[in-house]
CSV table of N, CA, C and O in Angstrom, one decimal:
chain,number,residue,atom,x,y,z
U,1,MET,N,24.7,41.6,-26.2
U,1,MET,CA,25.3,42.9,-25.2
U,1,MET,C,26.2,41.9,-24.4
U,1,MET,O,26.1,41.2,-23.2
U,2,THR,N,27.4,42.1,-24.7
U,2,THR,CA,28.6,41.6,-24.1
U,2,THR,C,29.4,43.0,-22.9
U,2,THR,O,29.5,43.6,-22.8
U,3,LYS,N,29.0,42.1,-21.8
U,3,LYS,CA,29.7,43.0,-21.0
U,3,LYS,C,31.5,42.9,-20.7
U,3,LYS,O,31.9,42.3,-21.3
U,4,ILE,N,31.6,44.8,-19.8
U,4,ILE,CA,32.5,45.0,-19.7
U,4,ILE,C,33.2,44.8,-18.8
U,4,ILE,O,34.1,45.0,-18.6
U,5,ALA,N,32.4,44.7,-17.4
U,5,ALA,CA,33.0,44.7,-16.6
U,5,ALA,C,32.5,43.7,-15.5
U,5,ALA,O,31.1,43.5,-16.0
U,6,VAL,N,32.7,42.4,-14.7
U,6,VAL,CA,32.0,42.0,-14.1
U,6,VAL,C,32.3,41.9,-12.4
U,6,VAL,O,33.4,42.7,-11.6
U,7,THR,N,31.5,41.2,-11.4
U,7,THR,CA,31.8,41.3,-10.6
U,7,THR,C,32.2,40.5,-10.1
U,7,THR,O,32.9,38.9,-10.6
U,8,LEU,N,33.3,40.4,-8.8
U,8,LEU,CA,34.4,39.1,-8.1
U,8,LEU,C,33.8,37.6,-8.4
U,8,LEU,O,34.3,37.1,-9.3
U,9,PRO,N,32.8,37.2,-8.0
U,9,PRO,CA,32.3,35.8,-8.3
U,9,PRO,C,32.1,36.1,-10.0
U,9,PRO,O,32.8,34.6,-10.2
U,10,GLU,N,31.8,36.6,-10.6
U,10,GLU,CA,31.4,36.4,-12.1
U,10,GLU,C,33.3,36.1,-12.8
U,10,GLU,O,33.0,35.5,-13.7
U,11,ALA,N,33.9,37.3,-12.0
U,11,ALA,CA,35.4,37.4,-12.9
U,11,ALA,C,35.9,36.0,-12.2
U,11,ALA,O,36.4,35.4,-13.0
U,12,VAL,N,36.0,35.2,-11.6
U,12,VAL,CA,36.2,33.9,-10.7
U,12,VAL,C,35.6,32.8,-11.9
U,12,VAL,O,36.5,32.1,-12.2
U,13,ALA,N,34.4,33.3,-12.4
U,13,ALA,CA,33.4,32.0,-12.7
U,13,ALA,C,34.4,32.4,-14.2
U,13,ALA,O,34.6,31.1,-15.2
U,14,LEU,N,34.6,33.3,-15.0
U,14,LEU,CA,35.3,33.7,-16.0
U,14,LEU,C,36.1,32.7,-15.9
U,14,LEU,O,36.9,32.6,-17.1
U,15,SER,N,37.2,33.2,-15.2
U,15,SER,CA,38.6,33.0,-15.3
U,15,SER,C,39.3,32.2,-15.4
U,15,SER,O,40.2,31.6,-16.0
U,16,GLY,N,38.4,31.1,-14.0
U,16,GLY,CA,38.9,29.9,-13.3
U,16,GLY,C,40.2,30.2,-12.4
U,16,GLY,O,40.6,29.8,-11.7
U,17,ILE,N,40.5,31.4,-12.4
U,17,ILE,CA,40.9,31.9,-11.0
U,17,ILE,C,40.2,31.7,-9.9
U,17,ILE,O,39.1,32.5,-9.6
U,18,GLY,N,40.8,31.7,-8.8
U,18,GLY,CA,40.4,31.9,-7.2
U,18,GLY,C,40.1,33.2,-6.9
U,18,GLY,O,40.5,33.8,-6.6
U,19,ARG,N,39.2,33.1,-5.9
U,19,ARG,CA,39.1,34.6,-5.0
U,19,ARG,C,40.0,34.8,-4.6
U,19,ARG,O,40.5,36.2,-4.9
U,20,THR,N,41.0,34.2,-3.3
U,20,THR,CA,41.7,35.0,-3.2
U,20,THR,C,42.8,35.4,-3.6
U,20,THR,O,43.6,36.3,-3.7
U,21,LYS,N,42.7,34.4,-5.3
U,21,LYS,CA,44.0,35.1,-6.0
U,21,LYS,C,43.7,36.0,-6.4
U,21,LYS,O,44.7,37.0,-7.0
U,22,LEU,N,42.5,36.5,-6.8
U,22,LEU,CA,42.2,37.7,-7.6
U,22,LEU,C,42.6,38.8,-6.7
U,22,LEU,O,43.2,40.4,-7.2
U,23,TYR,N,42.1,38.8,-5.3
U,23,TYR,CA,42.9,39.5,-4.7
U,23,TYR,C,43.9,40.0,-4.2
U,23,TYR,O,44.8,41.2,-4.2
U,24,GLN,N,44.8,38.4,-4.8
U,24,GLN,CA,46.1,39.1,-4.1
U,24,GLN,C,46.4,39.7,-5.7
U,24,GLN,O,47.6,41.0,-5.5
U,25,LEU,N,46.1,39.6,-6.6
U,25,LEU,CA,46.4,40.6,-8.1
U,25,LEU,C,45.9,41.9,-7.5
U,25,LEU,O,47.1,43.1,-8.4
U,26,PHE,N,45.1,42.2,-7.2
U,26,PHE,CA,44.9,43.5,-6.8
U,26,PHE,C,45.4,44.5,-5.5
U,26,PHE,O,45.6,45.5,-6.3
U,27,LYS,N,45.9,43.4,-5.2
U,27,LYS,CA,47.2,44.0,-3.4
U,27,LYS,C,48.2,44.5,-4.6
U,27,LYS,O,48.6,45.5,-4.3
U,28,ASP,N,49.0,43.3,-5.6
U,28,ASP,CA,49.8,43.8,-6.3
U,28,ASP,C,49.7,44.9,-7.1
U,28,ASP,O,50.7,44.9,-8.0
U,29,GLY,N,48.7,45.5,-7.3
U,29,GLY,CA,48.4,45.8,-8.9
U,29,GLY,C,48.5,45.1,-10.1
U,29,GLY,O,48.4,46.3,-11.1
U,30,THR,N,48.0,44.4,-10.0
U,30,THR,CA,48.5,43.5,-11.3
U,30,THR,C,47.1,44.0,-11.9
U,30,THR,O,46.9,43.7,-13.6
U,31,LEU,N,45.5,43.8,-11.8
U,31,LEU,CA,44.6,43.7,-11.7
U,31,LEU,C,44.3,44.9,-11.1
U,31,LEU,O,44.4,45.3,-9.6
U,32,LYS,N,43.4,46.2,-11.1
U,32,LYS,CA,43.2,47.1,-11.0
U,32,LYS,C,41.8,46.8,-10.4
U,32,LYS,O,40.6,47.3,-11.4
U,33,PRO,N,40.7,46.5,-9.5
U,33,PRO,CA,39.0,46.8,-9.2
U,33,PRO,C,38.6,48.5,-9.0
U,33,PRO,O,39.4,49.2,-9.0
U,34,ARG,N,37.4,48.2,-9.5
U,34,ARG,CA,36.5,49.1,-9.7
U,34,ARG,C,35.5,48.9,-9.0
U,34,ARG,O,34.6,48.3,-8.3
U,35,LYS,N,35.3,50.2,-7.7
U,35,LYS,CA,34.4,50.5,-7.0
U,35,LYS,C,32.9,51.2,-7.4
U,35,LYS,O,33.2,52.9,-8.3
U,36,VAL,N,31.6,50.1,-7.3
U,36,VAL,CA,30.2,51.6,-7.6
U,36,VAL,C,29.6,50.8,-6.1
U,36,VAL,O,29.1,49.8,-6.1
U,37,GLY,N,29.4,51.2,-5.5
U,37,GLY,CA,28.8,52.0,-4.4
U,37,GLY,C,30.0,50.6,-3.1
U,37,GLY,O,31.1,50.4,-3.5
U,38,SER,N,29.1,49.8,-2.8
U,38,SER,CA,29.3,48.8,-2.2
U,38,SER,C,30.1,47.2,-3.3
U,38,SER,O,30.8,46.3,-3.2
U,39,ARG,N,30.0,47.6,-4.5
U,39,ARG,CA,30.0,46.6,-5.6
U,39,ARG,C,31.4,46.8,-6.0
U,39,ARG,O,32.2,47.4,-6.5
U,40,THR,N,32.0,45.7,-6.5
U,40,THR,CA,33.7,45.8,-6.7
U,40,THR,C,33.7,44.8,-8.3
U,40,THR,O,33.0,43.2,-8.3
U,41,LEU,N,33.8,45.7,-9.5
U,41,LEU,CA,34.1,45.1,-11.0
U,41,LEU,C,35.4,45.0,-11.3
U,41,LEU,O,36.2,45.8,-10.5
U,42,VAL,N,35.0,44.0,-11.8
U,42,VAL,CA,36.9,43.6,-12.2
U,42,VAL,C,36.1,44.3,-14.3
U,42,VAL,O,35.8,42.9,-14.3
U,43,ILE,N,37.2,44.2,-14.3
U,43,ILE,CA,37.2,45.0,-16.6
U,43,ILE,C,37.5,43.5,-16.8
U,43,ILE,O,38.7,43.2,-16.7
U,44,VAL,N,36.6,43.8,-17.6
U,44,VAL,CA,37.0,42.3,-18.3
U,44,VAL,C,38.1,41.9,-19.3
U,44,VAL,O,38.5,40.9,-19.7
U,45,GLU,N,38.4,43.6,-20.3
U,45,GLU,CA,39.1,43.5,-20.8
U,45,GLU,C,40.8,43.3,-19.9
U,45,GLU,O,42.1,42.8,-20.5
U,46,GLU,N,41.4,44.1,-19.0
U,46,GLU,CA,42.2,43.2,-18.2
U,46,GLU,C,42.0,42.2,-17.7
U,46,GLU,O,43.5,41.8,-17.4
U,47,LEU,N,41.5,41.7,-17.2
U,47,LEU,CA,41.4,39.9,-16.9
U,47,LEU,C,41.5,39.7,-17.8
U,47,LEU,O,42.6,38.3,-17.6
U,48,GLU,N,41.1,39.3,-18.9
U,48,GLU,CA,41.7,38.9,-20.7
U,48,GLU,C,43.5,38.9,-21.3
U,48,GLU,O,43.7,38.1,-21.1
U,49,ALA,N,44.1,40.2,-21.0
U,49,ALA,CA,44.9,40.2,-20.8
U,49,ALA,C,45.8,40.0,-19.7
U,49,ALA,O,46.8,39.5,-19.9
U,50,TYR,N,45.6,40.1,-18.6
U,50,TYR,CA,46.7,39.2,-18.1
U,50,TYR,C,46.9,38.2,-17.7
U,50,TYR,O,47.6,37.3,-18.0
U,51,LEU,N,45.3,37.3,-18.2
U,51,LEU,CA,45.5,35.8,-18.7
U,51,LEU,C,46.1,35.3,-19.8
U,51,LEU,O,46.7,33.8,-20.0
U,52,LYS,N,46.3,36.4,-20.9
U,52,LYS,CA,47.0,36.1,-22.3
U,52,LYS,C,47.9,36.4,-22.0
U,52,LYS,O,48.9,35.6,-22.8
U,53,ASN,N,48.7,36.5,-21.1
U,53,ASN,CA,49.7,37.1,-20.5
U,53,ASN,C,50.8,35.7,-19.7
U,53,ASN,O,51.8,36.3,-19.6
U,54,LEU,N,49.8,35.0,-19.2
U,54,LEU,CA,50.3,34.4,-18.6
U,54,LEU,C,51.2,33.1,-19.0
U,54,LEU,O,51.2,33.2,-20.6
U,55,PRO,N,52.6,32.7,-18.7
U,55,PRO,CA,53.2,31.9,-19.5
U,55,PRO,C,52.8,30.5,-20.2
U,55,PRO,O,51.8,30.2,-19.1
U,56,VAL,N,53.0,30.3,-21.1
U,56,VAL,CA,52.3,28.4,-21.5
U,56,VAL,C,53.1,27.5,-20.7
U,56,VAL,O,54.2,27.6,-21.0
U,57,ALA,N,52.2,26.7,-20.6
U,57,ALA,CA,52.5,26.1,-19.5
U,57,ALA,C,53.7,24.6,-20.5
U,57,ALA,O,52.9,24.6,-21.6
U,58,ALA,N,54.4,24.4,-20.0
U,58,ALA,CA,54.9,22.9,-20.9
U,58,ALA,C,54.6,21.7,-21.4
U,58,ALA,O,54.0,21.1,-21.1
C-alpha cells in the first residue's frame, strides 16, 4: 500500500527538501500541511506536484 500522506521527517527523506524549506513552503502557501492531533502531515501528491514544477537545471 502506498502512503497518501507522510510526516515531516518522511517528507524530508522522500523529497530531499530540508525541514526549514518545508516550513517556508507552508508559510508562503505553496504546500498546505494537514494536522492530525499534534502530527503534521504532507500530502504526497502535492509534494510530487511541487517538485515536478521546479525549473530544470541547466
